[in-house]
C-alpha cells in the first residue's frame, strides 16, 4: 500500500471538509492502493501532531474530533487529552512544521497542504519545497506574493498542485497545463471566476438585497474569511494573477486593474469585518440594485469579469447580454473561456460550481491523489 504522509495547515471550512472527504474515501483509496496518513493539522495558533511522524498518524476518530472542536469555535489545545497526539502552541508552529517536513521530506516524502487563507504560510511552504516535500494549495496567497516566492514554489512542477486556487474543484489549472505543454499558446482567457460575486449578481437580479445575499454567501462557505476580499475584487485579481503567471507572464498583483464594489471608507483598515457586515453592507444595497436594474432595463445583466489578454489584466463589472455565456451563469457557478491556436474560433469552456467547501476540498483531495506516484 502506497502511503502519503500529509500535514494540513488550516482547519476552517475547506480544511475540515478535506478531513471529512479523506475519512469518507478510506475504502475507495484502499482499493486504489493508497493511504493518506494525516500526521498533523494546524490552525493559526496551534498544531496537533502524531507522536511519531514516521510510524504513527492521527487516527480518524481524532480527525473527527479536530473537526468538531474547530467547528465549535474552540482551540486545538482542547485535544491535549484526546487520543495519541501532541499539541503545540503558536511560537513553535512554523518551526514544528519545518521539523516534520525535514524528517519526512527526504525519506518518505510529505504533502504539505495549505487550506489557510493566510500569507504567513509562504515561508514554511517554500522551505518545504527545498526539503523535498510536495505542496498542495487551496490558498491563493502563496502564489500571488512576490515572483521570487512564486518561482520557488513552482520550481519543482511535479511536486506542486493548486487546482482549487482557481475555480475551486473545476479542472482549470490542469486543462491550461495540458494545453501549454502541447505547445498550443493561450492568448486570451475570459471568465467569471468568483463564486461569491456570481451568486451575488444572480440573487440580486432575483430581487434580494445585496447585504442579505453577501451574508448568505458567507454562510454557504463561498466567501473568503473576510468577504471584502471578494467584494474588493482582490480574490478574483489573485486568480487572474495565478492564471497569468501560469501562462508565463512575469507580473505582480499591481499589474491587475481591479474594480472594487465598496468604497475605501469601508475597508479593512477602517472597519472591523463584523461592523462591515452589519452596518456597512446595507449602505451599498441601493447602489448595487440601481446598477442591476439599469442593466436589466436594456435586457442585460451585470457580471464580474476576469480578462487576461496580451498585457491586459482586468477584473471588474461588465454589462453583458442576458443570453451570453457569462450572462447565463447562475448561483456560485464559474465559467472560463480559453482561446488558443487549437481553440481559436470556439474557445475551450470550463463551467460549474466555483466555490463552496465541498467542491474546493474535493479539488484538494484530487490534487493529493494526483501526486501519489511520488510516494513509496
Ligand atoms: N471556500 C471556497 O469556496 C474556496 C476557498 N478557497 C481557499 O481556501 C482557503 C480556506 O478557506 P476557508 O476554509 O473558507 O477559510 P476559513 O477562514 O474557514 O479557515 C482558514 C483556516 O486557516 C487557519 N489559519 C490561519 N492562519 C494560519 C496559519 N498561519 N497557519 C495555519 N493555519 C492558519 C485558520 O485558523 P483559526 O481557526 O485559528 O482562525 C482557519 O482554521 C482560503 O485560502 C480560500 O481562498 C479556494 C477555493 C474556493
Ligand atoms: N471566495 C471565493 C472562493 C473560491 O476561491 C469565491 O467566491 O470564488
Coordinates of C-alpha atoms and ligand atoms in Angstrom, one line a residue:
X1 CA 0.0 0.0 0.0
X2 CA 1.4 3.4 -1.0
X3 CA 1.4 5.9 1.9
X4 CA 1.1 9.6 1.6
X5 CA 2.1 11.5 4.8
X6 CA 0.1 14.7 4.9
X7 CA 0.2 17.8 7.1
X8 CA -2.7 20.2 6.9
X9 CA -2.4 23.9 7.5
X10 CA -5.8 25.5 8.0
X11 CA -8.8 23.8 9.6
X12 CA -11.6 26.1 8.6
X13 CA -14.5 25.3 6.2
X14 CA -12.3 23.9 3.5
X15 CA -9.7 22.1 5.8
X16 CA -12.4 20.4 7.8
X17 CA -14.2 19.3 4.7
X18 CA -11.0 17.9 3.4
X19 CA -10.6 15.8 6.5
X20 CA -14.2 14.5 6.1
X21 CA -13.5 13.6 2.5
X22 CA -10.3 11.8 3.4
X23 CA -12.2 9.7 6.0
X24 CA -15.1 9.1 3.7
X25 CA -12.8 7.9 0.9
X26 CA -10.8 5.4 3.0
X27 CA -12.3 2.4 1.3
X28 CA -12.0 3.9 -2.2
X29 CA -8.4 4.8 -1.6
X30 CA -7.5 1.4 -0.2
X31 CA -8.9 -0.1 -3.4
X32 CA -6.6 2.2 -5.3
X33 CA -3.7 1.1 -3.1
X34 CA -3.2 4.4 -1.4
X35 CA -3.4 5.6 2.2
X36 CA -3.4 9.2 3.2
X37 CA -1.6 9.3 6.6
X38 CA -2.5 12.6 8.3
X39 CA 0.4 13.3 10.6
X40 CA -0.6 16.8 11.7
X41 CA -3.2 19.5 11.5
X42 CA -2.8 23.2 12.4
X43 CA -4.8 26.3 12.7
X44 CA -3.5 29.9 13.2
X45 CA -2.4 29.2 16.8
X46 CA -1.9 25.5 17.5
X47 CA -0.9 22.2 15.9
X48 CA -1.9 18.7 16.7
X49 CA 0.6 16.1 15.6
X50 CA 1.0 12.3 15.7
X51 CA 3.5 11.2 18.3
X52 CA 6.0 9.9 15.7
X53 CA 5.5 11.3 12.1
X54 CA 7.4 8.3 10.7
X55 CA 5.3 5.5 12.1
X56 CA 2.1 6.9 13.5
X57 CA -0.7 9.1 12.2
X58 CA -3.7 10.9 13.7
X59 CA -6.5 8.3 13.6
X60 CA -9.9 9.0 12.1
X61 CA -11.6 9.4 15.5
X62 CA -9.1 12.1 16.4
X63 CA -9.5 13.8 13.0
X64 CA -13.3 13.9 13.6
X65 CA -12.6 15.4 17.0
X66 CA -10.4 18.0 15.4
X67 CA -13.3 18.9 13.1
X68 CA -15.7 19.0 16.0
X69 CA -13.5 21.2 18.1
X70 CA -12.8 23.6 15.3
X71 CA -16.4 23.9 14.1
X72 CA -17.5 24.7 17.7
X73 CA -15.0 27.6 17.5
X74 CA -12.7 26.1 20.2
X75 CA -9.0 25.8 20.2
X76 CA -7.0 22.7 19.1
X77 CA -5.5 23.0 22.6
X78 CA -8.6 21.2 23.8
X79 CA -7.3 18.0 22.2
X80 CA -4.4 17.7 24.6
X81 CA -6.0 14.8 26.4
X82 CA -7.7 13.2 23.4
X83 CA -6.1 10.1 21.9
X84 CA -2.4 9.7 20.9
X85 CA -1.3 13.1 19.9
X86 CA 0.9 16.1 20.9
X87 CA -0.4 19.7 20.8
X88 CA 1.9 22.7 20.2
X89 CA 1.1 26.3 20.5
X90 CA 1.8 29.4 18.4
X91 CA 5.5 30.2 18.8
X92 CA 6.5 26.7 17.9
X93 CA 4.2 26.3 14.9
X94 CA 6.3 27.2 11.8
X95 CA 9.4 25.5 13.3
X96 CA 7.4 22.4 14.2
X97 CA 6.0 22.2 10.6
X98 CA 9.5 22.6 9.3
X99 CA 10.8 19.9 11.6
X100 CA 8.3 17.4 10.3
X101 CA 9.0 18.5 6.7
X102 CA 12.7 17.9 7.4
X103 CA 12.1 14.4 8.8
X104 CA 9.7 13.2 6.1
X105 CA 10.7 15.3 3.1
X106 CA 13.8 13.4 2.1
X107 CA 12.7 10.0 3.3
X108 CA 9.0 9.0 2.7
X109 CA 8.1 12.4 1.3
X110 CA 5.3 14.5 2.6
X111 CA 2.4 16.6 1.2
X112 CA 2.1 20.0 2.9
X113 CA -1.5 21.1 2.3
X114 CA -2.4 24.7 2.7
X115 CA -6.1 25.3 3.3
X116 CA -5.5 28.5 5.3
X117 CA -6.3 32.0 3.9
X118 CA -3.0 33.4 5.3
X119 CA 0.1 34.8 3.7
X120 CA 2.1 33.6 6.8
X121 CA 2.4 30.1 5.3
X122 CA 4.6 31.3 2.4
X123 CA 7.9 30.9 4.3
X124 CA 7.2 27.4 5.5
X125 CA 5.9 26.3 2.1
X126 CA 9.0 27.5 0.4
X127 CA 11.2 25.7 2.9
X128 CA 9.2 22.5 2.5
X129 CA 9.9 22.6 -1.3
X130 CA 13.6 22.8 -0.5
X131 CA 13.2 19.9 1.9
X132 CA 11.8 17.6 -0.8
X133 CA 8.1 17.9 0.1
X134 CA 5.1 18.3 -2.2
X135 CA 2.8 21.3 -1.7
X136 CA -0.9 21.3 -2.3
X137 CA -2.7 24.6 -2.1
X138 CA -6.2 25.9 -1.9
X139 CA -4.7 29.2 -0.5
X140 CA -4.0 31.7 -3.3
X141 CA -1.8 33.9 -1.3
X142 CA 1.5 31.9 -1.6
X143 CA 1.2 32.0 -5.4
X144 CA 0.3 35.7 -5.6
X145 CA 3.1 37.2 -3.4
X146 CA 6.5 38.1 -4.9
X147 CA 7.7 36.5 -8.1
X148 CA 10.7 35.1 -6.1
X149 CA 8.4 33.0 -3.9
X150 CA 6.3 32.0 -6.9
X151 CA 9.3 30.8 -8.8
X152 CA 10.4 28.9 -5.7
X153 CA 7.1 27.2 -5.2
X154 CA 6.7 26.1 -8.9
X155 CA 10.4 25.2 -9.2
X156 CA 9.5 21.5 -9.0
X157 CA 6.4 21.4 -11.1
X158 CA 5.7 17.7 -10.4
X159 CA 5.6 18.5 -6.6
X160 CA 3.1 21.3 -6.6
X161 CA -0.7 21.1 -7.2
X162 CA -3.1 24.1 -6.7
X163 CA -6.2 23.3 -8.7
X164 CA -8.5 24.7 -6.1
X165 CA -6.9 28.1 -6.2
X166 CA -8.9 28.9 -9.4
X167 CA -12.5 27.8 -9.9
X168 CA -12.5 25.6 -6.7
X169 CA -12.7 22.0 -7.9
X170 CA -13.0 22.8 -11.6
X171 CA -10.2 21.4 -13.7
X172 CA -8.9 24.9 -14.7
X173 CA -5.1 24.6 -13.9
X174 CA -4.9 21.0 -15.2
X175 CA -6.5 22.0 -18.5
X176 CA -4.3 25.0 -19.0
X177 CA -1.2 23.0 -18.2
X178 CA -2.2 20.4 -20.8
X179 CA -2.8 23.0 -23.5
X180 CA 0.5 24.7 -22.7
X181 CA 2.5 21.5 -22.6
X182 CA 1.3 20.6 -26.1
X183 CA 2.8 23.9 -27.4
X184 CA -0.6 25.5 -28.0
X185 CA -0.2 29.1 -27.0
X186 CA -3.1 30.6 -25.0
X187 CA -3.7 34.2 -25.9
X188 CA -6.9 35.1 -24.1
X189 CA -8.7 34.0 -21.0
X190 CA -12.1 35.5 -20.1
X191 CA -14.4 34.3 -17.4
X192 CA -16.4 34.8 -14.3
X193 CA -14.2 33.4 -11.5
X194 CA -15.9 34.4 -8.3
X195 CA -18.5 32.1 -6.9
X196 CA -19.4 34.8 -4.4
X197 CA -19.8 37.6 -7.0
X198 CA -21.7 35.3 -9.4
X199 CA -24.1 34.3 -6.6
X200 CA -24.5 37.9 -5.6
X201 CA -25.3 39.1 -9.2
X202 CA -27.9 36.5 -9.9
X203 CA -29.5 36.7 -6.4
X204 CA -29.8 40.5 -6.5
X205 CA -31.2 40.2 -10.1
X206 CA -33.8 38.0 -8.4
X207 CA -34.8 40.8 -6.1
X208 CA -32.9 40.1 -2.9
X209 CA -30.9 42.9 -1.1
X210 CA -27.2 42.8 -1.7
X211 CA -26.4 42.8 2.1
X212 CA -28.6 39.8 2.7
X213 CA -27.1 37.9 -0.3
X214 CA -23.5 38.5 0.9
X215 CA -24.3 37.2 4.4
X216 CA -25.9 34.1 2.7
X217 CA -22.8 33.6 0.6
X218 CA -20.7 33.7 3.7
X219 CA -22.9 31.1 5.4
X220 CA -22.7 28.9 2.4
X221 CA -18.9 28.9 2.5
X222 CA -18.5 30.8 -0.8
X223 CA -16.8 33.9 0.6
X224 CA -13.3 34.5 1.8
X225 CA -13.0 34.7 5.6
X226 CA -13.4 38.5 5.2
X227 CA -16.0 38.9 2.3
X228 CA -14.3 42.2 1.4
X229 CA -11.6 40.1 -0.2
X230 CA -14.3 39.1 -2.7
X231 CA -16.1 42.4 -2.9
X232 CA -12.9 44.4 -3.5
X233 CA -12.1 42.2 -6.5
X234 CA -8.9 41.1 -4.8
X235 CA -9.8 37.4 -4.7
X236 CA -10.5 37.4 -8.5
X237 CA -7.4 39.5 -9.1
X238 CA -5.4 36.8 -7.3
X239 CA -6.9 34.2 -9.6
X240 CA -6.1 36.3 -12.6
X241 CA -2.5 36.6 -11.4
X242 CA -2.2 32.8 -10.9
X243 CA -3.5 32.2 -14.4
X244 CA -1.3 34.9 -16.0
X245 CA 1.8 33.6 -14.2
X246 CA 0.8 30.1 -15.4
X247 CA 0.8 31.5 -18.9
X248 CA 4.4 32.7 -18.3
X249 CA 3.6 36.4 -17.6
X250 CA 6.1 37.7 -15.1
X251 CA 3.8 40.1 -13.4
X252 CA 2.6 41.1 -9.9
X253 CA -0.8 42.0 -8.4
X254 CA -0.2 45.6 -9.2
X255 CA -0.4 44.8 -12.9
X256 CA -4.0 43.8 -12.5
X257 CA -6.7 46.5 -12.9
X258 CA -9.2 45.9 -10.2
X259 CA -12.8 47.3 -9.6
X260 CA -14.0 47.3 -6.0
X261 CA -17.7 47.0 -5.1
X262 CA -17.3 49.0 -1.8
X263 CA -15.7 52.4 -1.0
X264 CA -12.3 52.8 0.8
X265 CA -14.1 54.1 3.8
X266 CA -15.4 50.6 4.4
X267 CA -12.0 48.9 4.0
X268 CA -10.4 46.5 6.5
X269 CA -8.1 49.3 7.8
X270 CA -11.1 51.4 8.7
X271 CA -13.9 49.0 9.8
X272 CA -13.7 45.6 11.5
X273 CA -15.4 42.8 9.4
X274 CA -18.4 42.4 11.8
X275 CA -19.1 46.1 11.6
X276 CA -18.9 46.0 7.8
X277 CA -21.3 43.0 7.6
X278 CA -23.9 44.5 9.9
X279 CA -23.6 48.3 9.3
X280 CA -21.5 48.8 6.1
X281 CA -23.2 46.4 3.7
X282 CA -26.7 47.7 3.9
X283 CA -25.4 51.2 2.8
X284 CA -24.5 49.6 -0.5
X285 CA -27.8 47.9 -1.2
X286 CA -29.4 50.7 -3.2
X287 CA -26.5 51.5 -5.5
X288 CA -26.0 47.8 -6.5
X289 CA -29.7 47.4 -7.1
X290 CA -29.8 50.5 -9.2
X291 CA -26.9 49.3 -11.3
X292 CA -28.5 45.9 -11.8
X293 CA -32.0 47.4 -12.6
X294 CA -30.4 49.8 -15.2
X295 CA -28.7 46.9 -17.0
X296 CA -31.9 44.8 -16.8
X297 CA -33.9 47.6 -18.5
X298 CA -31.6 47.1 -21.6
X299 CA -32.1 43.3 -21.4
X300 CA -28.6 42.9 -19.9
X301 CA -27.1 41.6 -16.7
X302 CA -24.0 42.5 -14.6
X303 CA -21.2 40.1 -14.2
X304 CA -17.8 40.4 -12.5
X305 CA -15.4 39.5 -15.3
X306 CA -11.8 38.5 -15.4
X307 CA -9.9 39.2 -18.6
X308 CA -6.3 38.2 -19.5
X309 CA -5.1 39.1 -22.9
X310 CA -1.7 40.3 -24.1
X311 CA -0.7 42.7 -21.4
X312 CA -4.2 43.4 -20.3
X313 CA -5.1 42.0 -16.9
X314 CA -8.5 43.3 -15.7
X315 CA -11.1 42.3 -13.2
X316 CA -14.4 44.2 -12.9
X317 CA -18.1 44.6 -13.6
X318 CA -19.3 44.4 -17.2
X319 CA -22.8 44.7 -18.5
X320 CA -23.5 41.7 -20.7
X321 CA -26.4 40.3 -22.7
X322 CA -28.6 38.0 -20.6
X323 CA -28.2 35.2 -23.1
X324 CA -24.4 35.3 -23.4
X325 CA -22.2 32.6 -21.8
X326 CA -21.4 34.7 -18.8
X327 CA -24.9 36.2 -18.7
X328 CA -26.5 32.8 -18.4
X329 CA -24.4 32.0 -15.2
X330 CA -26.4 31.3 -12.1
X331 CA -25.6 30.9 -8.4
X332 CA -21.9 30.2 -7.5
X333 CA -21.0 28.8 -10.9
X334 CA -17.9 29.9 -12.6
X335 CA -17.2 29.9 -16.3
X336 CA -13.9 30.2 -18.1
X337 CA -13.3 30.6 -21.8
X338 CA -9.8 29.8 -23.1
X339 CA -8.6 30.9 -26.5
X340 CA -5.6 29.4 -28.1
X341 CA -4.4 28.2 -31.5
X342 CA -6.4 25.0 -31.2
X343 CA -9.4 26.8 -29.5
X344 CA -9.5 29.9 -31.7
X345 CA -13.0 30.3 -33.0
X346 CA -14.7 28.2 -30.4
X347 CA -13.0 28.6 -27.0
X348 CA -12.5 25.7 -24.6
X349 CA -15.2 26.4 -22.0
X350 CA -15.0 25.1 -18.4
X351 CA -18.1 25.7 -16.3
X352 CA -19.5 24.5 -13.0
X353 CA -19.6 25.2 -9.2
X354 CA -16.8 27.6 -8.5
X355 CA -17.0 27.9 -4.7
X356 CA -18.0 26.0 -1.6
X357 CA -16.2 23.9 0.9
X358 CA -17.3 20.5 -0.6
X359 CA -16.1 21.2 -4.2
X360 CA -13.0 23.0 -3.0
X361 CA -11.9 20.3 -0.6
X362 CA -12.7 17.7 -3.3
X363 CA -10.3 19.6 -5.6
X364 CA -7.6 19.5 -3.0
X365 CA -8.1 15.8 -2.4
X366 CA -7.9 15.0 -6.1
X367 CA -4.6 17.0 -6.2
X368 CA -3.2 14.9 -3.4
X369 CA -4.1 11.7 -5.2
X370 CA -2.6 13.1 -8.3
X371 CA 0.9 13.2 -6.8
X372 CA 0.7 9.6 -5.4
X373 CA 3.4 8.4 -7.8
X374 CA 6.0 10.5 -5.9
X375 CA 5.5 8.4 -2.8
X376 CA 6.8 4.9 -2.0
Ligands
LIG1 N1 -14.5 28.4 0.2 C1 -14.3 28.3 -1.1 O1 -15.2 28.2 -1.9 C2 -12.9 28.3 -1.6 C3 -11.8 28.6 -0.8 N2 -10.5 28.6 -1.2 C4 -9.4 28.9 -0.4 O2 -9.4 28.0 0.7 C5 -8.8 28.6 1.8 C6 -9.5 28.3 3.1 O3 -10.8 28.9 3.0 P1 -11.8 28.7 4.3 O4 -11.7 27.3 4.8 O5 -13.1 29.2 3.8 O6 -11.2 29.7 5.3 P2 -11.5 29.7 6.9 O7 -11.3 31.1 7.4 O8 -12.8 29.0 7.2 O9 -10.3 28.8 7.5 C7 -9.0 29.2 7.5 C8 -8.2 28.4 8.4 O10 -6.8 28.7 8.3 C9 -6.3 28.8 9.6 N3 -5.1 29.6 9.6 C10 -5.0 31.0 9.6 N4 -3.7 31.3 9.6 C11 -2.9 30.2 9.6 C12 -1.6 29.9 9.6 N5 -0.6 30.9 9.6 N6 -1.2 28.6 9.6 C13 -2.1 27.6 9.6 N7 -3.4 27.8 9.6 C14 -3.8 29.1 9.6 C15 -7.4 29.4 10.4 O11 -7.1 29.2 11.8 P3 -8.1 29.7 13.0 O12 -9.2 28.6 13.0 O13 -7.2 29.6 14.2 O14 -8.6 31.0 12.6 C16 -8.6 28.5 9.9 O15 -8.6 27.3 10.6 C17 -8.7 30.1 1.5 O16 -7.4 30.4 1.1 C18 -9.6 30.3 0.3 O17 -9.3 31.3 -0.5 C19 -10.3 28.3 -2.5 C20 -11.3 28.0 -3.4 C21 -12.7 28.0 -3.0
LIG2 N1 -14.3 33.4 -2.3 C1 -14.0 32.6 -3.5 C2 -13.8 31.2 -3.1 C3 -13.0 30.5 -4.1 O1 -11.9 30.8 -4.5 C4 -15.1 32.8 -4.5 O2 -16.2 33.3 -4.1 O3 -15.0 32.4 -5.6

